[in-house]
Amino acid sequence: MTDPKYQGWKILNLDRCCSHDRVRGYDPFLDFIFRDHRWLVLLLARPVFRTRAPNVCLPPPGTSRSDLGRLAFPPEIIDLVFGCIEEPKDVTALAVSHRLLSVAGWHRLIQIRRSRMTTHSWSGDRIITLGELVEEIDDLPRGVRPRKMRDVIELPEHDRWYSRRDIKEMSGSYGRRLQEDESEDGDSEDDSDASGHEEDENIIEFEGREDEGFFWFVDKHFPELQEASKERRGGNDYNRGRSTPRSKLDGRRTDMFYASTAPYYPASSEWALCNLTGREYILASKIAKIPRWQHDCEARGPFIVHGKISENIFDLGALAMFLTAWSTDMGPVGEAGPWAGKRLAILRVEDLDEEEGATSWVDVSKEMHERVRQWMWRNHEHLEMNLAI
């Protein structure tokens, strides 16, 4: 049996049935928790989008719609045209072609970027940091279960359906058992009627088995994200094959226009890691000030910036994993995470009241600050020896 001290861990999104390769299941908790977890902050944080187009997009005074020539349609038609365009590069190209089109194009590009970011965001999803010793679904926190694979297979993280052949070729007892069942039933690929069983056979669901526990089933069958999903702008498709003054000017204009629609995380706002299920939140500014360990750190938006003593910090991404850690034997983590399997998000405090819920929000920053501080002190020898903290 694996020593609990050296068990591996994976971070799982239970609503999307996926994991992330930054926590791949092979490292002990103390070896990865102080790494840079900005990737998780970006997945959980809800960015802010500008609501008004910048002045550079506004047409000069006295500009007439007749300057658009054959495109001198009513504004409603212009909005309809932009609404039919899905690619950011196409919206950008049309919007920068004339200042009278810029504002409508700017709002459409904001809409597209917001939608795409929401599609890949983990904000509001149920998160758990799973230990290797979890063998059965019943080992998870009470009431916590991953969604069925058949219900999430169309999400961006799942790029294809499993075919009948895929299942048979997969290693492990599942494929062998499927073949054995078919042999006993007298069915084959050629003569079996899969119409009534297609859904069951195409989607692999976990079943308790001696040869493969839940943790390793997840490791094999849940897709791993490699990075917080990056936008594909595709702007280079329109780069004019030669470098002329005009093409350089057009390139700068499209770059400036696209950059003006970028999401951002206001550093002037107070940000917090939020448990949407329990209506609790923890301020980033409090976690940035844990004595000794977070010396000279500060919160800038949802990010905690390290000070002068060490590059190893405990940011909101680390806090999310610490509070969602769950295993049948927690080892050096100590207590199980009270937020394991809860819906998490990183939000501005000023936006909390917009979240639906029957109860008011509770600030638990003080007690969670103390929980993290005591945990660090219990493991101070490891931190000082291996991480120079």
Tab-separated table of C-alpha atoms in Angstrom:
chain	number	residue	atom	x	y	z
A	1	MET	CA	0.000	0.000	0.000
A	2	THR	CA	1.186	3.507	-0.802
A	3	ASP	CA	2.545	5.456	2.167
A	4	PRO	CA	0.050	8.316	2.746
A	5	LYS	CA	2.994	10.708	3.021
A	6	TYR	CA	4.032	9.936	-0.558
A	7	GLN	CA	0.647	9.442	-2.214
A	8	GLY	CA	0.045	11.300	-5.443
A	9	TRP	CA	-2.671	13.898	-5.948
A	10	LYS	CA	-4.834	15.113	-8.823
A	11	ILE	CA	-7.078	18.135	-9.086
A	12	LEU	CA	-10.459	17.242	-10.581
A	13	ASN	CA	-13.339	19.230	-11.939
A	14	LEU	CA	-16.273	16.999	-11.005
A	15	ASP	CA	-18.716	18.872	-13.238
A	16	ARG	CA	-16.568	18.649	-16.376
A	17	CYS	CA	-14.975	15.261	-15.597
A	18	CYS	CA	-11.482	16.523	-16.344
A	19	SER	CA	-8.202	17.217	-14.570
A	20	HIS	CA	-5.146	19.400	-15.156
A	21	ASP	CA	-1.607	18.327	-15.950
A	22	ARG	CA	-0.079	20.748	-13.429
A	23	VAL	CA	-1.167	18.307	-10.698
A	24	ARG	CA	-0.768	14.987	-12.461
A	25	GLY	CA	-1.119	12.447	-9.682
A	26	TYR	CA	2.530	11.555	-9.134
A	27	ASP	CA	3.762	14.186	-6.643
A	28	PRO	CA	3.313	14.265	-2.849
A	29	PHE	CA	1.266	17.189	-1.585
A	30	LEU	CA	4.137	19.122	-0.035
A	31	ASP	CA	6.137	18.915	-3.266
A	32	PHE	CA	3.634	20.766	-5.454
A	33	ILE	CA	1.522	22.966	-3.208
A	34	PHE	CA	4.009	25.875	-3.231
A	35	ARG	CA	4.539	25.903	-6.982
A	36	ASP	CA	3.139	28.657	-9.156
A	37	HIS	CA	-0.626	28.063	-9.335
A	38	ARG	CA	-1.548	31.105	-11.369
A	39	TRP	CA	-3.072	28.657	-13.879
A	40	LEU	CA	-5.706	27.648	-11.321
A	41	VAL	CA	-6.394	31.247	-10.343
A	42	LEU	CA	-7.069	32.007	-14.016
A	43	LEU	CA	-9.409	29.012	-14.309
A	44	LEU	CA	-11.425	30.001	-11.229
A	45	ALA	CA	-11.395	33.800	-11.484
A	46	ARG	CA	-14.130	35.687	-13.315
A	47	PRO	CA	-12.450	38.522	-15.173
A	48	VAL	CA	-13.906	41.927	-15.877
A	49	PHE	CA	-14.740	43.113	-19.385
A	50	ARG	CA	-14.944	46.765	-20.321
A	51	THR	CA	-18.450	48.052	-20.956
A	52	ARG	CA	-17.610	51.076	-23.090
A	53	ALA	CA	-15.574	51.201	-26.269
A	54	PRO	CA	-12.370	53.256	-25.955
A	55	ASN	CA	-12.155	56.640	-27.633
A	56	VAL	CA	-9.922	55.230	-30.349
A	57	CYS	CA	-12.939	53.262	-31.613
A	58	LEU	CA	-15.247	56.273	-31.786
A	59	PRO	CA	-15.742	57.989	-35.151
A	60	PRO	CA	-14.423	61.564	-35.459
A	61	PRO	CA	-16.996	64.367	-35.088
A	62	GLY	CA	-18.818	65.120	-38.283
A	63	THR	CA	-18.323	61.663	-39.791
A	64	SER	CA	-21.219	60.752	-42.072
A	65	ARG	CA	-22.604	57.277	-42.617
A	66	SER	CA	-22.430	58.003	-46.318
A	67	ASP	CA	-18.659	57.555	-45.946
A	68	LEU	CA	-19.336	53.815	-45.713
A	69	GLY	CA	-20.411	53.715	-49.341
A	70	ARG	CA	-22.273	50.490	-50.044
A	71	LEU	CA	-22.058	49.568	-46.353
A	72	ALA	CA	-24.137	52.587	-45.340
A	73	PHE	CA	-26.803	50.376	-43.777
A	74	PRO	CA	-28.901	51.298	-40.738
A	75	PRO	CA	-27.116	50.557	-37.426
A	76	GLU	CA	-29.500	47.644	-36.771
A	77	ILE	CA	-28.351	45.925	-39.960
A	78	ILE	CA	-24.692	46.518	-39.070
A	79	ASP	CA	-25.297	44.911	-35.667
A	80	LEU	CA	-27.025	41.981	-37.365
A	81	VAL	CA	-24.066	41.472	-39.704
A	82	PHE	CA	-21.596	41.442	-36.827
A	83	GLY	CA	-23.893	39.094	-34.891
A	84	CYS	CA	-23.515	36.497	-37.642
A	85	ILE	CA	-19.709	36.500	-37.421
A	86	GLU	CA	-18.182	33.968	-35.009
A	87	GLU	CA	-14.424	34.295	-35.599
A	88	PRO	CA	-12.589	37.052	-33.673
A	89	LYS	CA	-10.232	37.638	-36.604
A	90	ASP	CA	-13.172	38.295	-38.940
A	91	VAL	CA	-14.866	40.663	-36.499
A	92	THR	CA	-11.590	42.532	-36.048
A	93	ALA	CA	-10.922	42.801	-39.770
A	94	LEU	CA	-14.364	44.258	-40.507
A	95	ALA	CA	-14.398	46.543	-37.461
A	96	VAL	CA	-11.074	48.251	-38.250
A	97	SER	CA	-11.977	48.788	-41.891
A	98	HIS	CA	-13.838	51.988	-40.937
A	99	ARG	CA	-14.284	53.959	-37.719
A	100	LEU	CA	-18.058	53.920	-38.186
A	101	LEU	CA	-17.964	50.126	-37.838
A	102	SER	CA	-15.589	50.026	-34.885
A	103	VAL	CA	-18.047	50.424	-32.009
A	104	ALA	CA	-20.428	47.715	-33.238
A	105	GLY	CA	-17.457	45.431	-33.927
A	106	TRP	CA	-15.960	46.167	-30.514
A	107	HIS	CA	-19.140	45.113	-28.676
A	108	ARG	CA	-19.407	41.944	-30.782
A	109	LEU	CA	-15.785	41.022	-30.056
A	110	ILE	CA	-16.362	41.536	-26.324
A	111	GLN	CA	-19.368	39.220	-26.584
A	112	ILE	CA	-17.363	36.498	-28.349
A	113	ARG	CA	-14.415	36.658	-25.961
A	114	ARG	CA	-16.657	36.597	-22.906
A	115	SER	CA	-18.531	33.571	-24.262
A	116	ARG	CA	-15.355	31.656	-25.086
A	117	MET	CA	-13.818	32.363	-21.709
A	118	THR	CA	-16.979	31.168	-19.969
A	119	THR	CA	-16.919	27.966	-22.029
A	120	HIS	CA	-13.497	26.996	-20.671
A	121	SER	CA	-13.763	28.488	-17.179
A	122	TRP	CA	-13.931	26.395	-14.002
A	123	SER	CA	-15.612	29.205	-12.076
A	124	GLY	CA	-18.654	27.837	-10.254
A	125	ASP	CA	-17.713	24.180	-10.792
A	126	ARG	CA	-17.249	21.518	-8.102
A	127	ILE	CA	-13.543	21.048	-7.429
A	128	ILE	CA	-11.695	18.365	-5.464
A	129	THR	CA	-7.990	17.628	-5.017
A	130	LEU	CA	-8.007	13.846	-4.904
A	131	GLY	CA	-5.498	11.640	-3.113
A	132	GLU	CA	-4.208	8.383	-4.586
A	133	LEU	CA	-5.688	6.304	-1.762
A	134	VAL	CA	-9.265	6.990	-2.875
A	135	GLU	CA	-10.374	3.648	-4.301
A	136	GLU	CA	-14.160	3.877	-4.454
A	137	ILE	CA	-16.659	6.584	-5.260
A	138	ASP	CA	-18.039	5.977	-1.774
A	139	ASP	CA	-14.690	7.245	-0.446
A	140	LEU	CA	-15.580	10.745	-1.689
A	141	PRO	CA	-17.222	13.289	0.635
A	142	ARG	CA	-20.850	12.604	1.421
A	143	GLY	CA	-23.115	13.617	-1.434
A	144	VAL	CA	-20.210	14.288	-3.823
A	145	ARG	CA	-20.191	12.401	-7.123
A	146	PRO	CA	-18.703	13.227	-10.518
A	147	ARG	CA	-21.145	13.836	-13.313
A	148	LYS	CA	-21.819	11.009	-15.742
A	149	MET	CA	-19.404	10.930	-18.656
A	150	ARG	CA	-22.330	10.772	-21.078
A	151	ASP	CA	-23.507	14.155	-19.752
A	152	VAL	CA	-20.215	15.991	-20.314
A	153	ILE	CA	-18.870	14.372	-23.454
A	154	GLU	CA	-19.739	17.395	-25.604
A	155	LEU	CA	-17.793	19.864	-23.457
A	156	PRO	CA	-14.584	21.300	-24.990
A	157	GLU	CA	-12.376	19.148	-22.752
A	158	HIS	CA	-13.815	15.969	-24.312
A	159	ASP	CA	-12.865	16.070	-27.955
A	160	ARG	CA	-14.593	12.882	-29.112
A	161	TRP	CA	-16.927	10.034	-28.245
A	162	TYR	CA	-15.439	6.675	-27.396
A	163	SER	CA	-16.229	4.215	-30.156
A	164	ARG	CA	-16.882	0.509	-29.685
A	165	ARG	CA	-13.440	-0.248	-31.106
A	166	ASP	CA	-11.767	2.268	-28.771
A	167	ILE	CA	-13.211	0.512	-25.755
A	168	LYS	CA	-12.025	-2.893	-26.932
A	169	GLU	CA	-8.516	-1.600	-27.549
A	170	MET	CA	-8.193	0.072	-24.162
A	171	SER	CA	-6.025	-1.732	-21.678
A	172	GLY	CA	-7.557	-3.098	-18.516
A	173	SER	CA	-10.332	-5.437	-17.623
A	174	TYR	CA	-13.160	-3.279	-18.972
A	175	GLY	CA	-12.360	-4.060	-22.602
A	176	ARG	CA	-11.759	-7.735	-21.847
A	177	ARG	CA	-15.007	-8.005	-19.908
A	178	LEU	CA	-16.952	-6.352	-22.729
A	179	GLN	CA	-15.572	-8.894	-25.194
A	180	GLU	CA	-16.374	-11.759	-22.823
A	181	ASP	CA	-19.938	-10.503	-22.375
A	182	GLU	CA	-20.400	-10.341	-26.126
A	183	SER	CA	-19.087	-13.889	-26.514
A	184	GLU	CA	-21.475	-15.196	-23.881
A	185	ASP	CA	-24.391	-13.425	-25.549
A	186	GLY	CA	-23.403	-14.734	-28.964
A	187	ASP	CA	-23.037	-11.185	-30.304
A	188	SER	CA	-20.235	-9.885	-32.489
A	189	GLU	CA	-19.384	-6.585	-34.093
A	190	ASP	CA	-21.089	-7.731	-37.270
A	191	ASP	CA	-24.383	-9.063	-35.961
A	192	SER	CA	-25.069	-7.277	-32.671
A	193	ASP	CA	-27.768	-4.654	-32.537
A	194	ALA	CA	-26.130	-1.728	-30.783
A	195	SER	CA	-29.043	0.639	-31.227
A	196	GLY	CA	-30.398	0.024	-27.762
A	197	HIS	CA	-27.017	-0.103	-26.039
A	198	GLU	CA	-25.032	2.550	-27.865
A	199	GLU	CA	-25.135	5.043	-25.037
A	200	ASP	CA	-23.965	2.516	-22.438
A	201	GLU	CA	-21.218	1.046	-24.607
A	202	ASN	CA	-19.858	4.313	-25.918
A	203	ILE	CA	-19.361	5.934	-22.533
A	204	ILE	CA	-17.028	4.477	-19.938
A	205	GLU	CA	-18.297	4.900	-16.387
A	206	PHE	CA	-16.446	3.887	-13.247
A	207	GLU	CA	-17.497	0.663	-11.587
A	208	GLY	CA	-15.799	-0.554	-8.425
A	209	ARG	CA	-13.177	-3.112	-9.444
A	210	GLU	CA	-10.266	-4.723	-7.689
A	211	ASP	CA	-7.772	-4.033	-10.470
A	212	GLU	CA	-8.445	-0.302	-10.868
A	213	GLY	CA	-9.457	2.110	-8.130
A	214	PHE	CA	-11.288	5.365	-8.724
A	215	PHE	CA	-8.152	7.530	-8.592
A	216	TRP	CA	-6.427	5.566	-11.367
A	217	PHE	CA	-9.632	5.303	-13.383
A	218	VAL	CA	-9.730	9.099	-13.351
A	219	ASP	CA	-6.053	9.220	-14.309
A	220	LYS	CA	-6.763	7.068	-17.364
A	221	HIS	CA	-10.123	8.336	-18.591
A	222	PHE	CA	-10.527	11.972	-17.519
A	223	PRO	CA	-8.901	14.308	-20.087
A	224	GLU	CA	-6.044	16.468	-18.797
A	225	LEU	CA	-6.011	20.152	-19.581
A	226	GLN	CA	-2.525	21.389	-20.388
A	227	GLU	CA	-3.021	25.105	-19.783
A	228	ALA	CA	-5.764	27.553	-19.028
A	229	SER	CA	-7.283	27.549	-22.478
A	230	LYS	CA	-5.708	30.150	-24.725
A	231	GLU	CA	-7.736	32.068	-27.257
A	232	ARG	CA	-7.093	31.407	-30.899
A	233	ARG	CA	-7.252	34.765	-32.532
A	234	GLY	CA	-6.088	33.707	-35.998
A	235	GLY	CA	-5.146	37.271	-36.887
A	236	ASN	CA	-2.085	36.219	-38.847
A	237	ASP	CA	-4.392	34.817	-41.517
A	238	TYR	CA	-4.862	38.383	-42.669
A	239	ASN	CA	-1.234	39.455	-42.511
A	240	ARG	CA	-0.327	40.780	-45.880
A	241	GLY	CA	2.547	38.664	-47.207
A	242	ARG	CA	4.846	41.671	-47.627
A	243	SER	CA	6.037	44.233	-45.120
A	244	THR	CA	4.853	47.590	-46.393
A	245	PRO	CA	4.168	50.757	-44.382
A	246	ARG	CA	0.460	50.268	-44.992
A	247	SER	CA	0.467	46.637	-43.838
A	248	LYS	CA	2.416	47.576	-40.707
A	249	LEU	CA	-0.106	50.305	-39.925
A	250	ASP	CA	-3.014	47.907	-40.447
A	251	GLY	CA	-1.311	45.359	-38.212
A	252	ARG	CA	-0.901	47.885	-35.401
A	253	ARG	CA	-4.516	48.969	-35.715
A	254	THR	CA	-5.848	45.415	-35.483
A	255	ASP	CA	-3.559	44.645	-32.538
A	256	MET	CA	-4.695	47.751	-30.650
A	257	PHE	CA	-8.342	47.024	-31.400
A	258	TYR	CA	-8.091	43.407	-30.258
A	259	ALA	CA	-6.166	44.345	-27.105
A	260	SER	CA	-8.860	46.864	-26.142
A	261	THR	CA	-11.346	43.985	-25.689
A	262	ALA	CA	-9.108	41.910	-23.405
A	263	PRO	CA	-10.487	40.736	-20.040
A	264	TYR	CA	-8.662	42.040	-16.998
A	265	TYR	CA	-8.468	41.637	-13.227
A	266	PRO	CA	-8.625	45.047	-11.481
A	267	ALA	CA	-5.834	45.295	-8.924
A	268	SER	CA	-7.749	47.990	-7.066
A	269	SER	CA	-10.585	45.582	-6.216
A	270	GLU	CA	-10.625	43.176	-3.274
A	271	TRP	CA	-10.718	39.589	-4.571
A	272	ALA	CA	-11.643	36.420	-2.703
A	273	LEU	CA	-11.727	32.653	-3.084
A	274	CYS	CA	-15.403	31.775	-2.713
A	275	ASN	CA	-17.286	28.643	-1.746
A	276	LEU	CA	-20.494	29.194	-3.699
A	277	THR	CA	-22.096	26.130	-2.110
A	278	GLY	CA	-21.597	27.305	1.462
A	279	ARG	CA	-21.665	31.077	0.746
A	280	GLU	CA	-18.239	31.625	2.326
A	281	TYR	CA	-15.263	33.617	1.074
A	282	ILE	CA	-11.590	34.178	1.916
A	283	LEU	CA	-9.876	37.455	1.053
A	284	ALA	CA	-6.691	37.279	-1.013
A	285	SER	CA	-5.250	40.136	1.044
A	286	LYS	CA	-5.520	38.022	4.234
A	287	ILE	CA	-3.777	34.991	2.731
A	288	ALA	CA	-0.990	37.237	1.427
A	289	LYS	CA	-0.116	38.190	5.011
A	290	ILE	CA	0.494	34.865	6.760
A	291	PRO	CA	3.376	35.610	9.183
A	292	ARG	CA	6.847	34.546	8.129
A	293	TRP	CA	5.800	32.310	5.247
A	294	GLN	CA	4.261	35.090	3.169
A	295	HIS	CA	6.766	37.768	4.205
A	296	ASP	CA	6.488	40.925	2.118
A	297	CYS	CA	3.838	39.419	-0.181
A	298	GLU	CA	0.851	41.391	-1.379
A	299	ALA	CA	-2.385	40.807	-3.247
A	300	ARG	CA	-2.744	42.379	-6.664
A	301	GLY	CA	-6.204	41.581	-7.872
A	302	PRO	CA	-6.717	37.810	-7.464
A	303	PHE	CA	-2.957	37.190	-7.619
A	304	ILE	CA	-0.545	37.086	-4.683
A	305	VAL	CA	2.840	38.513	-5.597
A	306	HIS	CA	5.894	37.137	-3.795
A	307	GLY	CA	8.190	39.222	-1.646
A	308	LYS	CA	11.943	39.334	-1.258
A	309	ILE	CA	12.680	36.203	0.790
A	310	SER	CA	11.291	33.375	-1.315
A	311	GLU	CA	9.712	32.780	-4.697
A	312	ASN	CA	7.554	30.047	-3.162
A	313	ILE	CA	4.217	31.481	-2.158
A	314	PHE	CA	0.831	30.242	-1.060
A	315	ASP	CA	-1.638	31.873	-3.438
A	316	LEU	CA	-5.378	31.455	-3.998
A	317	GLY	CA	-4.713	28.502	-6.306
A	318	ALA	CA	-2.775	26.734	-3.544
A	319	LEU	CA	-5.491	27.666	-1.057
A	320	ALA	CA	-8.163	26.142	-3.317
A	321	MET	CA	-6.264	22.836	-3.481
A	322	PHE	CA	-5.529	22.855	0.250
A	323	LEU	CA	-9.200	23.361	1.133
A	324	THR	CA	-10.433	20.752	-1.378
A	325	ALA	CA	-7.834	18.055	-0.554
A	326	TRP	CA	-9.479	14.689	0.097
A	327	SER	CA	-8.190	11.161	0.661
A	328	THR	CA	-8.904	8.173	2.860
A	329	ASP	CA	-5.621	8.967	4.651
A	330	MET	CA	-4.573	12.612	4.413
A	331	GLY	CA	-0.958	12.082	5.459
A	332	PRO	CA	0.943	15.376	5.904
A	333	VAL	CA	-2.070	17.410	4.812
A	334	GLY	CA	-3.677	16.653	8.157
A	335	GLU	CA	-7.396	17.332	8.101
A	336	ALA	CA	-9.522	16.771	5.024
A	337	GLY	CA	-10.403	19.905	3.105
A	338	PRO	CA	-13.743	21.366	4.249
A	339	TRP	CA	-14.458	22.637	0.726
A	340	ALA	CA	-13.796	19.342	-1.093
A	341	GLY	CA	-16.364	18.906	-3.852
A	342	LYS	CA	-17.845	22.378	-3.352
A	343	ARG	CA	-18.522	24.936	-6.083
A	344	LEU	CA	-15.590	27.359	-6.173
A	345	ALA	CA	-14.930	30.687	-7.836
A	346	ILE	CA	-12.575	33.633	-7.405
A	347	LEU	CA	-14.634	36.820	-7.437
A	348	ARG	CA	-14.452	40.482	-6.598
A	349	VAL	CA	-16.037	41.112	-3.211
A	350	GLU	CA	-18.191	43.819	-4.766
A	351	ASP	CA	-19.735	41.178	-7.059
A	352	LEU	CA	-20.712	38.695	-4.329
A	353	ASP	CA	-24.235	40.024	-3.895
A	354	GLU	CA	-24.936	39.243	-7.552
A	355	GLU	CA	-24.542	35.512	-6.829
A	356	GLU	CA	-27.870	33.806	-6.244
A	357	GLY	CA	-28.400	32.201	-2.862
A	358	ALA	CA	-30.822	32.019	0.028
A	359	THR	CA	-28.320	33.027	2.712
A	360	SER	CA	-25.924	35.923	3.165
A	361	TRP	CA	-22.190	35.637	2.597
A	362	VAL	CA	-19.811	34.886	5.473
A	363	ASP	CA	-16.205	36.115	5.593
A	364	VAL	CA	-14.119	33.180	6.896
A	365	SER	CA	-10.751	34.779	6.091
A	366	LYS	CA	-9.582	34.897	9.707
A	367	GLU	CA	-10.177	31.226	10.539
A	368	MET	CA	-8.810	29.984	7.201
A	369	HIS	CA	-5.751	32.211	7.600
A	370	GLU	CA	-5.129	30.534	10.958
A	371	ARG	CA	-5.789	27.055	9.525
A	372	VAL	CA	-3.131	27.561	6.837
A	373	ARG	CA	-0.659	29.112	9.288
A	374	GLN	CA	-0.911	26.188	11.709
A	375	TRP	CA	-0.541	23.679	8.863
A	376	MET	CA	2.628	25.433	7.705
A	377	TRP	CA	4.067	25.334	11.203
A	378	ARG	CA	3.359	21.598	11.508
A	379	ASN	CA	5.342	21.037	8.306
A	380	HIS	CA	7.987	23.711	8.863
A	381	GLU	CA	10.916	21.262	8.793
A	382	HIS	CA	10.005	20.049	5.304
A	383	LEU	CA	9.385	23.595	4.083
A	384	GLU	CA	12.681	24.900	5.433
A	385	MET	CA	14.728	21.959	4.177
A	386	ASN	CA	13.220	21.518	0.721
A	387	LEU	CA	11.761	24.884	-0.195
A	388	ALA	CA	13.935	27.291	1.782
A	389	ILE	CA	10.823	28.867	3.281
